[in-house]
């Protein structure tokens, strides 16, 4: 709202300035039609905006002036001096109220009514016009004017800036390449780094100048829906969400037609007439929901109605009738693919052609338009219950995130938006099969057509048996197909320019780009490639879609024995390495165990308390999610097994995800998520899970400062005698000065200050015999 | 009125380009190929942070392929907003030519007919005035 208000203020100010001249001229020549028109336009605009912005006082003023001026235009009144003055007074008042609005001040509640009434006073002799007389307009305007915070710019200027900044990015890329060819010069590199940061910031800022709220796209929809529902005899409620999402101005223009078309379709073919809806047991009023949201650097626009949806089978019949597919092809299609037939040219679901839609130009154009701007369209239909279309478009047109790949010795870029996943044939994640010359890949239970990108591009064939990387492309309608390439190189943000017509005519490329290495690169058009490869027609996703959700997958598990002697399993893929460390490198810091490893601290967990002795050897599994690394202290590693049975889930969430049955033995499976979350927080396991050690006298500095840290490092909580109920203690450390409380169940370690014991029966430990002390502490814990 | 012309050779023939249509003259090194593009598209090259589409003028004329060397002389021209590099055998000179281009009389070989838009007389030799746009369009445009 604030934004709209600011816009209104800027616009009003802007028109008022030249209008001041018009007003003066009109006063001199009240018959001047042109001047009258421009003043009329002004008050008319103000009236419209005020109604919208809920500014009733301004609206009333503008309305009064508008009516009078309309009468003048219609020749019903003559613009005498009184009328002119009255109009001028109103315009002045509007100007000052707008300034007050801009400054955030309240405008004194003057009698606006008097000004409006003055308009009606026909040919009355000069009424008192305090506003106009006392303050000449110019003075009024400059008096309390807050500095303008916004300016208006021609869009072409912004476009020029955008293309300029794109060129700067390209020039920067070339400079980067030249710098790499030279000897390293830290100072030069630093300066270049700074330049890069500035360029990136600049690019961001300029990209934002071209951003517009999607509101401007949605604003026309209520009217469109209203008009169409009247015309078609529908009752529709329109819900619009996410109007504050911003995207590139150019994208908004590109989306306008497709969106209008989709809305028309929804009302014409989707939402049924009220009687039909009632018969179908639905509310007579249909709902059309349109929402926008930003996800990463893409904008998602959803259009959902609760109408009759699309009957995939009927669509197939029509497609067969129209000769778009054959019956055999259709029988092999997945449901998604059948629904995607709606995007074929020359196919409409409408039985009868209406003026609104169903003329055969339709969804194919929608899809073409969306894909041209690097977007995708997904369709989801529940026959009888509604249709949902999801458009996903990039934020801007010129800079797109892409994956660079290499195949047949050439580098290409593939828009990231079209890529579903990347898998390699090396690790046996993919099953390949050929049928009648066509190749199919099955990735996690989903079969999809596969094409060798190099072959499609007439590049040299890879040698047989070579590892391939498969790029799974997500095509319109949700179909997937795989492209085999030699190697995936990198993820880059690329400035893409259209390629020359002769290159575009191949239908394989979406544009050209110049990456850092200075070698021009072609951007692959996924839809075009799929079409050329025939991957769309040879569709073989016969797999039942329900099965896709629960593919059977063998998971490699690492079995190990924990410090407590029990067997555990963890997914092998999470284990980064297995290392042997010495006790010296394991520290108890800030309430938990850490391993000093490669100059950093890695939190360590163990199934039992580890007594840290400098000489002790400890085997540690390092698990990592890329960001967080965590060590698991183990006794030893048993085996690696493939497990295809799912784990029985654990009753409560925790470090154990569930139980696996491996070779007849139940083995607990560690919950990697839980563990890493713990590692990420580097939080202490469970405070209360640690045994409690009761120490002697809190006032004794040696006990407090020397003994306590040692005991805590051994994995105990500590408490001083008297602070807790002695019965809760798991172990008690007593000394000559502070004997243990009587009647304790917990074992007691007695410390003595003399190195030598009193005799063979003396079980006390010399207080600096660290090894004996830790051993005693450890023994107690192990017993527990 | 004298107009500046760029004199070059394509497939052994001396040709002239109107200098106003020529942006610059460069020697191109490696080209990035464009798989499955028409034969007259030799590839892509980078020129001062811009991508240019390189045209094999021999292929555009339908007289085979131009010889690829380490450094290939090319004429840079903008056609319909796209930047092109036209590979030629050699670039000879820039000359101010006073004579107006005359219509080409005589029957030119097939490929030349659409590309040569006029004939110029310079130092007693016949120069064919070349339309870069026709070169860029390639043989496909003529077939259509």
Short mmCIF file of N, CA, C and O in Angstrom, two decimals, chain A residues 67-72 74-84 86 114-127 129:
data_model
loop_
_atom_site.label_atom_id
_atom_site.label_comp_id
_atom_site.label_asym_id
_atom_site.label_seq_id
_atom_site.Cartn_x
_atom_site.Cartn_y
_atom_site.Cartn_z
N UNK A 67 -16.89 16.94 -11.73
CA UNK A 67 -18.27 17.11 -12.18
C UNK A 67 -18.45 18.46 -12.87
O UNK A 67 -19.09 18.56 -13.92
N UNK A 68 -17.89 19.47 -12.24
CA UNK A 68 -18.04 20.80 -12.82
C UNK A 68 -17.37 20.88 -14.18
O UNK A 68 -17.96 21.37 -15.16
N UNK A 69 -16.16 20.36 -14.25
CA UNK A 69 -15.44 20.42 -15.51
C UNK A 69 -16.14 19.60 -16.58
O UNK A 69 -16.16 19.97 -17.77
N UNK A 70 -16.76 18.48 -16.16
CA UNK A 70 -17.50 17.67 -17.13
C UNK A 70 -18.66 18.48 -17.69
O UNK A 70 -18.94 18.44 -18.89
N UNK A 71 -19.30 19.23 -16.79
CA UNK A 71 -20.41 20.06 -17.23
C UNK A 71 -19.93 21.13 -18.22
O UNK A 71 -20.59 21.42 -19.21
N UNK A 72 -18.75 21.67 -17.93
CA UNK A 72 -18.19 22.68 -18.84
C UNK A 72 -17.91 22.05 -20.19
O UNK A 72 -18.23 22.59 -21.25
N UNK A 74 -19.31 19.55 -21.46
CA UNK A 74 -20.55 19.20 -22.15
C UNK A 74 -21.29 20.45 -22.61
O UNK A 74 -22.37 20.37 -23.20
N UNK A 75 -20.73 21.61 -22.26
CA UNK A 75 -21.35 22.85 -22.68
C UNK A 75 -22.50 23.27 -21.77
O UNK A 75 -23.26 24.17 -22.08
N UNK A 76 -22.68 22.57 -20.65
CA UNK A 76 -23.79 22.91 -19.75
C UNK A 76 -23.47 24.12 -18.89
O UNK A 76 -24.36 24.77 -18.36
N UNK A 77 -22.21 24.34 -18.69
CA UNK A 77 -21.83 25.53 -17.92
C UNK A 77 -20.74 26.27 -18.64
O UNK A 77 -19.95 25.69 -19.39
N UNK A 78 -20.73 27.55 -18.40
CA UNK A 78 -19.65 28.32 -19.01
C UNK A 78 -18.59 28.58 -17.96
O UNK A 78 -18.89 28.79 -16.79
N UNK A 79 -17.35 28.52 -18.37
CA UNK A 79 -16.27 28.69 -17.39
C UNK A 79 -16.10 30.15 -17.02
O UNK A 79 -15.23 30.84 -17.54
N UNK A 80 -16.94 30.63 -16.12
CA UNK A 80 -16.78 32.02 -15.69
C UNK A 80 -15.67 32.11 -14.65
O UNK A 80 -15.12 31.09 -14.21
N UNK A 81 -15.36 33.31 -14.25
CA UNK A 81 -14.22 33.55 -13.36
C UNK A 81 -14.39 32.80 -12.05
O UNK A 81 -13.45 32.22 -11.52
N UNK A 82 -15.63 32.82 -11.52
CA UNK A 82 -15.87 32.18 -10.23
C UNK A 82 -15.56 30.69 -10.32
O UNK A 82 -14.91 30.11 -9.43
N UNK A 83 -16.01 30.08 -11.42
CA UNK A 83 -15.80 28.65 -11.59
C UNK A 83 -14.32 28.33 -11.69
O UNK A 83 -13.81 27.42 -11.05
N UNK A 84 -13.64 29.16 -12.50
CA UNK A 84 -12.21 28.94 -12.68
C UNK A 84 -11.50 29.03 -11.33
O UNK A 84 -10.71 28.16 -10.96
N UNK A 86 -12.73 28.60 -8.39
CA UNK A 86 -13.10 27.49 -7.52
C UNK A 86 -12.31 26.24 -7.89
O UNK A 86 -11.80 25.52 -7.01
N UNK A 114 -16.65 23.75 1.66
CA UNK A 114 -16.81 25.11 1.16
C UNK A 114 -16.22 25.23 -0.23
O UNK A 114 -16.80 25.87 -1.12
N UNK A 115 -15.09 24.58 -0.42
CA UNK A 115 -14.44 24.63 -1.73
C UNK A 115 -15.33 23.98 -2.79
O UNK A 115 -15.48 24.48 -3.90
N UNK A 116 -15.90 22.82 -2.41
CA UNK A 116 -16.75 22.11 -3.36
C UNK A 116 -18.02 22.91 -3.65
O UNK A 116 -18.45 23.02 -4.80
N UNK A 117 -18.57 23.49 -2.56
CA UNK A 117 -19.79 24.28 -2.75
C UNK A 117 -19.53 25.48 -3.65
O UNK A 117 -20.37 25.85 -4.45
N UNK A 118 -18.33 26.04 -3.52
CA UNK A 118 -17.98 27.21 -4.34
C UNK A 118 -18.10 26.88 -5.83
O UNK A 118 -18.40 27.75 -6.65
N UNK A 119 -17.89 25.62 -6.16
CA UNK A 119 -18.00 25.21 -7.56
C UNK A 119 -19.41 25.38 -8.08
O UNK A 119 -19.65 25.69 -9.23
N UNK A 120 -20.36 25.14 -7.16
CA UNK A 120 -21.76 25.16 -7.56
C UNK A 120 -22.30 26.58 -7.68
O UNK A 120 -23.29 26.81 -8.35
N UNK A 121 -21.63 27.47 -6.95
CA UNK A 121 -22.11 28.85 -6.94
C UNK A 121 -22.04 29.43 -8.34
O UNK A 121 -20.99 29.84 -8.81
N UNK A 122 -23.21 29.41 -9.01
CA UNK A 122 -23.23 29.83 -10.40
C UNK A 122 -23.05 31.34 -10.50
O UNK A 122 -23.83 32.10 -9.96
N UNK A 123 -22.04 31.69 -11.19
CA UNK A 123 -21.80 33.08 -11.54
C UNK A 123 -21.89 34.04 -10.37
O UNK A 123 -22.14 35.22 -10.53
N UNK A 124 -21.79 33.49 -9.19
CA UNK A 124 -21.81 34.37 -8.03
C UNK A 124 -20.56 35.23 -8.06
O UNK A 124 -19.52 34.78 -8.54
N UNK A 125 -20.67 36.45 -7.57
CA UNK A 125 -19.49 37.29 -7.59
C UNK A 125 -18.40 36.70 -6.70
O UNK A 125 -18.69 36.03 -5.73
N UNK A 126 -17.21 36.98 -7.09
CA UNK A 126 -16.03 36.40 -6.46
C UNK A 126 -16.20 36.08 -5.00
O UNK A 126 -16.27 36.97 -4.15
N UNK A 127 -16.35 34.82 -4.74
CA UNK A 127 -16.48 34.37 -3.36
C UNK A 127 -15.14 34.47 -2.68
O UNK A 127 -14.10 34.52 -3.32
N UNK A 129 -12.07 33.28 -1.52
CA UNK A 129 -11.29 32.09 -1.87
C UNK A 129 -10.00 32.14 -1.07
O UNK A 129 -8.94 32.47 -1.60
#
